[in-house]
């Protein structure tokens, strides 16, 4: 898995400059490879996927991540995340 910097071409006068804005990481989220910004937390991943954090369990690199760490754990290149949600019924 490789880290990819986001680059933007900016012009100052007539001179073009290529600047790096951030680093993108490659992770596996529920079995699918994704590119995410290096500052993304587990909680942000859950929210953007429409998963309610109170009703799920997160496995991070084959270990259960305590819910208290969802907002503070920042993704690392190569992380593997699996999310299991609770389903109600009767």
mmCIF file of N, CA and C in Angstrom:
data_model
loop_
_atom_site.group_PDB
_atom_site.id
_atom_site.type_symbol
_atom_site.label_atom_id
_atom_site.label_comp_id
_atom_site.label_asym_id
_atom_site.label_seq_id
_atom_site.Cartn_x
_atom_site.Cartn_y
_atom_site.Cartn_z
ATOM 1 N N UNK A 1 0.846 -1.159 0.000
ATOM 2 C CA UNK A 1 0.000 0.000 0.000
ATOM 3 C C UNK A 1 0.903 1.236 0.000
ATOM 4 N N UNK A 2 0.536 2.216 -0.804
ATOM 5 C CA UNK A 2 1.392 3.381 -0.904
ATOM 6 C C UNK A 2 0.679 4.648 -0.491
ATOM 7 N N UNK A 3 1.447 5.594 -0.034
ATOM 8 C CA UNK A 3 0.907 6.891 0.347
ATOM 9 C C UNK A 3 0.989 7.801 -0.863
ATOM 10 N N UNK A 4 -0.080 8.509 -1.129
ATOM 11 C CA UNK A 4 -0.152 9.387 -2.282
ATOM 12 C C UNK A 4 -0.422 10.798 -1.794
ATOM 13 N N UNK A 5 0.449 11.720 -2.167
ATOM 14 C CA UNK A 5 0.219 13.120 -1.800
ATOM 15 C C UNK A 5 -0.715 13.744 -2.825
ATOM 16 N N UNK A 6 -1.671 14.512 -2.336
ATOM 17 C CA UNK A 6 -2.533 15.262 -3.246
ATOM 18 C C UNK A 6 -1.746 16.471 -3.713
ATOM 19 N N UNK A 7 -1.708 16.689 -5.013
ATOM 20 C CA UNK A 7 -0.949 17.805 -5.553
ATOM 21 C C UNK A 7 -1.868 18.711 -6.343
ATOM 22 N N UNK A 8 -1.578 19.983 -6.253
ATOM 23 C CA UNK A 8 -2.354 20.974 -6.995
ATOM 24 C C UNK A 8 -1.390 21.878 -7.751
ATOM 25 N N UNK A 9 -1.780 22.228 -8.958
ATOM 26 C CA UNK A 9 -0.998 23.144 -9.766
ATOM 27 C C UNK A 9 -1.500 24.558 -9.488
ATOM 28 N N UNK A 10 -0.599 25.416 -9.041
ATOM 29 C CA UNK A 10 -0.950 26.787 -8.697
ATOM 30 C C UNK A 10 -0.062 27.717 -9.514
ATOM 31 N N UNK A 11 -0.640 28.817 -9.964
ATOM 32 C CA UNK A 11 0.120 29.793 -10.738
ATOM 33 C C UNK A 11 0.365 31.038 -9.909
ATOM 34 N N UNK A 12 1.635 31.441 -9.855
ATOM 35 C CA UNK A 12 2.007 32.715 -9.261
ATOM 36 C C UNK A 12 2.548 33.556 -10.408
ATOM 37 N N UNK A 13 1.752 34.512 -10.826
ATOM 38 C CA UNK A 13 2.103 35.233 -12.055
ATOM 39 C C UNK A 13 1.912 34.270 -13.210
ATOM 40 N N UNK A 14 2.960 34.074 -13.999
ATOM 41 C CA UNK A 14 2.896 33.139 -15.121
ATOM 42 C C UNK A 14 3.639 31.848 -14.824
ATOM 43 N N UNK A 15 4.139 31.701 -13.607
ATOM 44 C CA UNK A 15 4.933 30.516 -13.272
ATOM 45 C C UNK A 15 4.066 29.481 -12.551
ATOM 46 N N UNK A 16 4.044 28.258 -13.071
ATOM 47 C CA UNK A 16 3.281 27.201 -12.398
ATOM 48 C C UNK A 16 4.100 26.560 -11.277
ATOM 49 N N UNK A 17 3.437 26.257 -10.179
ATOM 50 C CA UNK A 17 4.069 25.572 -9.070
ATOM 51 C C UNK A 17 3.189 24.392 -8.680
ATOM 52 N N UNK A 18 3.817 23.274 -8.397
ATOM 53 C CA UNK A 18 3.092 22.088 -7.949
ATOM 54 C C UNK A 18 3.252 22.016 -6.433
ATOM 55 N N UNK A 19 2.130 22.053 -5.701
ATOM 56 C CA UNK A 19 2.212 22.002 -4.244
ATOM 57 C C UNK A 19 1.493 20.756 -3.732
ATOM 58 N N UNK A 20 2.006 20.199 -2.664
ATOM 59 C CA UNK A 20 1.371 19.050 -2.019
ATOM 60 C C UNK A 20 0.470 19.551 -0.910
ATOM 61 N N UNK A 21 -0.746 19.026 -0.858
ATOM 62 C CA UNK A 21 -1.717 19.509 0.109
ATOM 63 C C UNK A 21 -1.873 18.547 1.276
ATOM 64 N N UNK A 22 -1.767 17.276 1.055
ATOM 65 C CA UNK A 22 -1.955 16.301 2.118
ATOM 66 C C UNK A 22 -1.511 14.943 1.640
ATOM 67 N N UNK A 23 -1.552 13.997 2.524
ATOM 68 C CA UNK A 23 -1.141 12.646 2.176
ATOM 69 C C UNK A 23 -2.360 11.746 2.209
ATOM 70 N N UNK A 24 -2.536 10.990 1.155
ATOM 71 C CA UNK A 24 -3.618 10.028 1.081
ATOM 72 C C UNK A 24 -3.072 8.649 1.430
ATOM 73 N N UNK A 25 -3.834 7.922 2.220
ATOM 74 C CA UNK A 25 -3.458 6.585 2.638
ATOM 75 C C UNK A 25 -4.349 5.568 1.949
ATOM 76 N N UNK A 26 -3.829 4.384 1.755
ATOM 77 C CA UNK A 26 -4.625 3.296 1.217
ATOM 78 C C UNK A 26 -4.999 2.381 2.365
ATOM 79 N N UNK A 27 -6.310 2.182 2.556
ATOM 80 C CA UNK A 27 -6.799 1.297 3.605
ATOM 81 C C UNK A 27 -7.796 0.320 2.987
ATOM 82 N N UNK A 28 -8.139 -0.710 3.736
ATOM 83 C CA UNK A 28 -9.214 -1.620 3.335
ATOM 84 C C UNK A 28 -10.366 -1.380 4.302
ATOM 85 N N UNK A 29 -11.529 -0.989 3.757
ATOM 86 C CA UNK A 29 -12.704 -0.719 4.568
ATOM 87 C C UNK A 29 -13.793 -1.695 4.149
ATOM 88 N N UNK A 30 -14.126 -2.611 5.041
ATOM 89 C CA UNK A 30 -15.094 -3.681 4.742
ATOM 90 C C UNK A 30 -14.736 -4.416 3.456
ATOM 91 N N UNK A 31 -13.445 -4.721 3.319
ATOM 92 C CA UNK A 31 -12.979 -5.517 2.189
ATOM 93 C C UNK A 31 -12.712 -4.758 0.911
ATOM 94 N N UNK A 32 -12.978 -3.450 0.886
ATOM 95 C CA UNK A 32 -12.749 -2.656 -0.318
ATOM 96 C C UNK A 32 -11.626 -1.664 -0.086
ATOM 97 N N UNK A 33 -10.716 -1.595 -1.039
ATOM 98 C CA UNK A 33 -9.599 -0.662 -0.933
ATOM 99 C C UNK A 33 -10.103 0.760 -1.154
ATOM 100 N N UNK A 34 -9.674 1.668 -0.274
ATOM 101 C CA UNK A 34 -10.077 3.073 -0.365
ATOM 102 C C UNK A 34 -8.879 3.974 -0.114
ATOM 103 N N UNK A 35 -8.972 5.172 -0.651
ATOM 104 C CA UNK A 35 -7.988 6.219 -0.386
ATOM 105 C C UNK A 35 -8.615 7.183 0.606
ATOM 106 N N UNK A 36 -7.922 7.438 1.711
ATOM 107 C CA UNK A 36 -8.422 8.384 2.708
ATOM 108 C C UNK A 36 -7.304 9.335 3.096
ATOM 109 N N UNK A 37 -7.698 10.503 3.555
ATOM 110 C CA UNK A 37 -6.741 11.485 4.037
ATOM 111 C C UNK A 37 -6.105 10.971 5.325
ATOM 112 N N UNK A 38 -4.861 11.325 5.561
ATOM 113 C CA UNK A 38 -4.147 10.818 6.735
ATOM 114 C C UNK A 38 -4.740 11.297 8.059
ATOM 115 N N UNK A 39 -5.583 12.308 8.035
ATOM 116 C CA UNK A 39 -6.154 12.819 9.277
ATOM 117 C C UNK A 39 -7.493 12.176 9.634
ATOM 118 N N UNK A 40 -7.999 11.277 8.807
ATOM 119 C CA UNK A 40 -9.314 10.672 9.023
ATOM 120 C C UNK A 40 -9.290 9.723 10.222
ATOM 121 N N UNK A 41 -10.340 9.852 11.052
ATOM 122 C CA UNK A 41 -10.481 8.957 12.205
ATOM 123 C C UNK A 41 -11.485 7.853 11.881
ATOM 124 N N UNK A 42 -11.521 6.835 12.723
ATOM 125 C CA UNK A 42 -12.489 5.757 12.557
ATOM 126 C C UNK A 42 -13.905 6.323 12.634
ATOM 127 N N UNK A 43 -14.143 7.238 13.570
ATOM 128 C CA UNK A 43 -15.462 7.841 13.706
ATOM 129 C C UNK A 43 -15.889 8.542 12.418
ATOM 130 N N UNK A 44 -14.993 9.271 11.793
ATOM 131 C CA UNK A 44 -15.309 9.950 10.537
ATOM 132 C C UNK A 44 -15.621 8.951 9.423
ATOM 133 N N UNK A 45 -14.896 7.846 9.379
ATOM 134 C CA UNK A 45 -15.181 6.804 8.389
ATOM 135 C C UNK A 45 -16.583 6.249 8.584
ATOM 136 N N UNK A 46 -16.941 5.983 9.840
ATOM 137 C CA UNK A 46 -18.265 5.450 10.136
ATOM 138 C C UNK A 46 -19.348 6.437 9.726
ATOM 139 N N UNK A 47 -19.159 7.707 10.077
ATOM 140 C CA UNK A 47 -20.153 8.730 9.765
ATOM 141 C C UNK A 47 -20.358 8.892 8.267
ATOM 142 N N UNK A 48 -19.268 8.920 7.519
ATOM 143 C CA UNK A 48 -19.417 9.108 6.069
ATOM 144 C C UNK A 48 -20.010 7.873 5.390
ATOM 145 N N UNK A 49 -19.937 6.730 6.065
ATOM 146 C CA UNK A 49 -20.526 5.495 5.532
ATOM 147 C C UNK A 49 -21.962 5.299 6.001
ATOM 148 N N UNK A 50 -22.457 6.219 6.833
ATOM 149 C CA UNK A 50 -23.821 6.127 7.317
ATOM 150 C C UNK A 50 -24.025 5.099 8.416
ATOM 151 N N UNK A 51 -22.954 4.753 9.112
ATOM 152 C CA UNK A 51 -23.031 3.766 10.195
ATOM 153 C C UNK A 51 -23.122 4.490 11.532
ATOM 154 N N UNK A 52 -24.094 4.115 12.342
ATOM 155 C CA UNK A 52 -24.264 4.698 13.677
ATOM 156 C C UNK A 52 -23.236 4.055 14.611
ATOM 157 N N UNK A 53 -22.272 4.840 15.113
ATOM 158 C CA UNK A 53 -21.201 4.290 15.954
ATOM 159 C C UNK A 53 -21.684 3.549 17.202
ATOM 160 N N UNK A 54 -22.835 3.944 17.732
ATOM 161 C CA UNK A 54 -23.345 3.288 18.950
ATOM 162 C C UNK A 54 -23.808 1.861 18.694
ATOM 163 N N UNK A 55 -24.108 1.546 17.438
ATOM 164 C CA UNK A 55 -24.680 0.242 17.120
ATOM 165 C C UNK A 55 -23.787 -0.603 16.218
ATOM 166 N N UNK A 56 -22.477 -0.472 16.402
ATOM 167 C CA UNK A 56 -21.575 -1.278 15.579
ATOM 168 C C UNK A 56 -20.343 -1.680 16.387
ATOM 169 N N UNK A 57 -19.639 -2.649 15.851
ATOM 170 C CA UNK A 57 -18.341 -3.051 16.390
ATOM 171 C C UNK A 57 -17.326 -2.862 15.266
ATOM 172 N N UNK A 58 -16.147 -2.383 15.619
ATOM 173 C CA UNK A 58 -15.108 -2.141 14.622
ATOM 174 C C UNK A 58 -13.920 -3.045 14.904
ATOM 175 N N UNK A 59 -13.545 -3.786 13.861
ATOM 176 C CA UNK A 59 -12.335 -4.612 13.925
ATOM 177 C C UNK A 59 -11.258 -3.872 13.149
ATOM 178 N N UNK A 60 -10.153 -3.585 13.809
ATOM 179 C CA UNK A 60 -9.036 -2.866 13.197
ATOM 180 C C UNK A 60 -7.832 -3.791 13.190
ATOM 181 N N UNK A 61 -7.394 -4.161 12.015
ATOM 182 C CA UNK A 61 -6.235 -5.047 11.867
ATOM 183 C C UNK A 61 -6.378 -6.306 12.719
ATOM 184 N N UNK A 62 -7.559 -6.922 12.629
ATOM 185 C CA UNK A 62 -7.887 -8.203 13.277
ATOM 186 C C UNK A 62 -8.077 -8.115 14.785
ATOM 187 N N UNK A 63 -8.204 -6.903 15.333
ATOM 188 C CA UNK A 63 -8.477 -6.728 16.760
ATOM 189 C C UNK A 63 -9.652 -5.768 16.932
ATOM 190 N N UNK A 64 -10.484 -6.022 17.940
ATOM 191 C CA UNK A 64 -11.619 -5.136 18.206
ATOM 192 C C UNK A 64 -11.093 -3.810 18.752
ATOM 193 N N UNK A 65 -11.550 -2.718 18.145
ATOM 194 C CA UNK A 65 -11.168 -1.377 18.591
ATOM 195 C C UNK A 65 -12.204 -0.906 19.607
ATOM 196 N N UNK A 66 -11.784 -0.543 20.819
ATOM 197 C CA UNK A 66 -12.739 -0.039 21.808
ATOM 198 C C UNK A 66 -13.443 1.222 21.286
ATOM 199 N N UNK A 67 -14.731 1.322 21.552
ATOM 200 C CA UNK A 67 -15.535 2.452 21.085
ATOM 201 C C UNK A 67 -14.934 3.791 21.535
ATOM 202 N N UNK A 68 -14.311 3.815 22.683
ATOM 203 C CA UNK A 68 -13.712 5.049 23.208
ATOM 204 C C UNK A 68 -12.595 5.574 22.302
ATOM 205 N N UNK A 69 -12.067 4.735 21.401
ATOM 206 C CA UNK A 69 -10.967 5.143 20.520
ATOM 207 C C UNK A 69 -11.433 5.532 19.113
ATOM 208 N N UNK A 70 -12.722 5.405 18.823
ATOM 209 C CA UNK A 70 -13.216 5.716 17.479
ATOM 210 C C UNK A 70 -12.873 7.142 17.063
ATOM 211 N N UNK A 71 -13.012 8.091 17.963
ATOM 212 C CA UNK A 71 -12.798 9.508 17.614
ATOM 213 C C UNK A 71 -11.333 9.910 17.620
ATOM 214 N N UNK A 72 -10.470 9.093 18.221
ATOM 215 C CA UNK A 72 -9.067 9.493 18.341
ATOM 216 C C UNK A 72 -8.109 8.687 17.463
ATOM 217 N N UNK A 73 -8.517 7.498 17.038
ATOM 218 C CA UNK A 73 -7.606 6.694 16.213
ATOM 219 C C UNK A 73 -7.575 7.245 14.793
ATOM 220 N N UNK A 74 -6.409 7.680 14.367
ATOM 221 C CA UNK A 74 -6.221 8.191 13.009
ATOM 222 C C UNK A 74 -5.710 7.053 12.137
ATOM 223 N N UNK A 75 -6.259 6.978 10.940
ATOM 224 C CA UNK A 75 -5.914 5.892 10.035
ATOM 225 C C UNK A 75 -4.435 5.899 9.694
ATOM 226 N N UNK A 76 -3.911 4.698 9.488
ATOM 227 C CA UNK A 76 -2.520 4.513 9.075
ATOM 228 C C UNK A 76 -2.524 3.745 7.759
ATOM 229 N N UNK A 77 -1.520 3.973 6.965
ATOM 230 C CA UNK A 77 -1.431 3.306 5.682
ATOM 231 C C UNK A 77 -1.469 1.787 5.875
ATOM 232 N N UNK A 78 -2.347 1.124 5.137
ATOM 233 C CA UNK A 78 -2.442 -0.330 5.207
ATOM 234 C C UNK A 78 -3.423 -0.859 6.239
ATOM 235 N N UNK A 79 -4.062 0.031 7.015
ATOM 236 C CA UNK A 79 -5.041 -0.431 8.006
ATOM 237 C C UNK A 79 -6.161 -1.195 7.321
ATOM 238 N N UNK A 80 -6.668 -2.208 8.038
ATOM 239 C CA UNK A 80 -7.793 -3.001 7.559
ATOM 240 C C UNK A 80 -8.924 -2.856 8.576
ATOM 241 N N UNK A 81 -10.050 -2.311 8.136
ATOM 242 C CA UNK A 81 -11.186 -2.051 8.989
ATOM 243 C C UNK A 81 -12.372 -2.915 8.551
ATOM 244 N N UNK A 82 -12.987 -3.585 9.494
ATOM 245 C CA UNK A 82 -14.222 -4.322 9.234
ATOM 246 C C UNK A 82 -15.251 -3.807 10.240
ATOM 247 N N UNK A 83 -16.437 -3.506 9.759
ATOM 248 C CA UNK A 83 -17.501 -2.968 10.614
ATOM 249 C C UNK A 83 -18.667 -3.947 10.616
ATOM 250 N N UNK A 84 -19.117 -4.278 11.820
ATOM 251 C CA UNK A 84 -20.275 -5.146 11.989
ATOM 252 C C UNK A 84 -21.344 -4.342 12.692
ATOM 253 N N UNK A 85 -22.529 -4.252 12.071
ATOM 254 C CA UNK A 85 -23.624 -3.494 12.679
ATOM 255 C C UNK A 85 -24.657 -4.435 13.291
ATOM 256 N N UNK A 86 -25.343 -3.912 14.285
ATOM 257 C CA UNK A 86 -26.412 -4.666 14.945
ATOM 258 C C UNK A 86 -27.695 -4.472 14.157
ATOM 259 N N UNK A 87 -28.451 -5.537 14.036
ATOM 260 C CA UNK A 87 -29.723 -5.474 13.332
ATOM 261 C C UNK A 87 -30.823 -5.925 14.293
ATOM 262 N N UNK A 88 -31.810 -5.070 14.464
ATOM 263 C CA UNK A 88 -32.920 -5.398 15.354
ATOM 264 C C UNK A 88 -33.996 -6.158 14.611
ATOM 265 N N UNK A 89 -34.787 -6.832 15.352
ATOM 266 C CA UNK A 89 -35.885 -7.573 14.721
ATOM 267 C C UNK A 89 -36.600 -8.396 15.758
ATOM 268 N N UNK A 90 -37.588 -9.081 15.320
ATOM 269 C CA UNK A 90 -38.330 -9.867 16.280
ATOM 270 C C UNK A 90 -38.894 -11.111 15.690
#
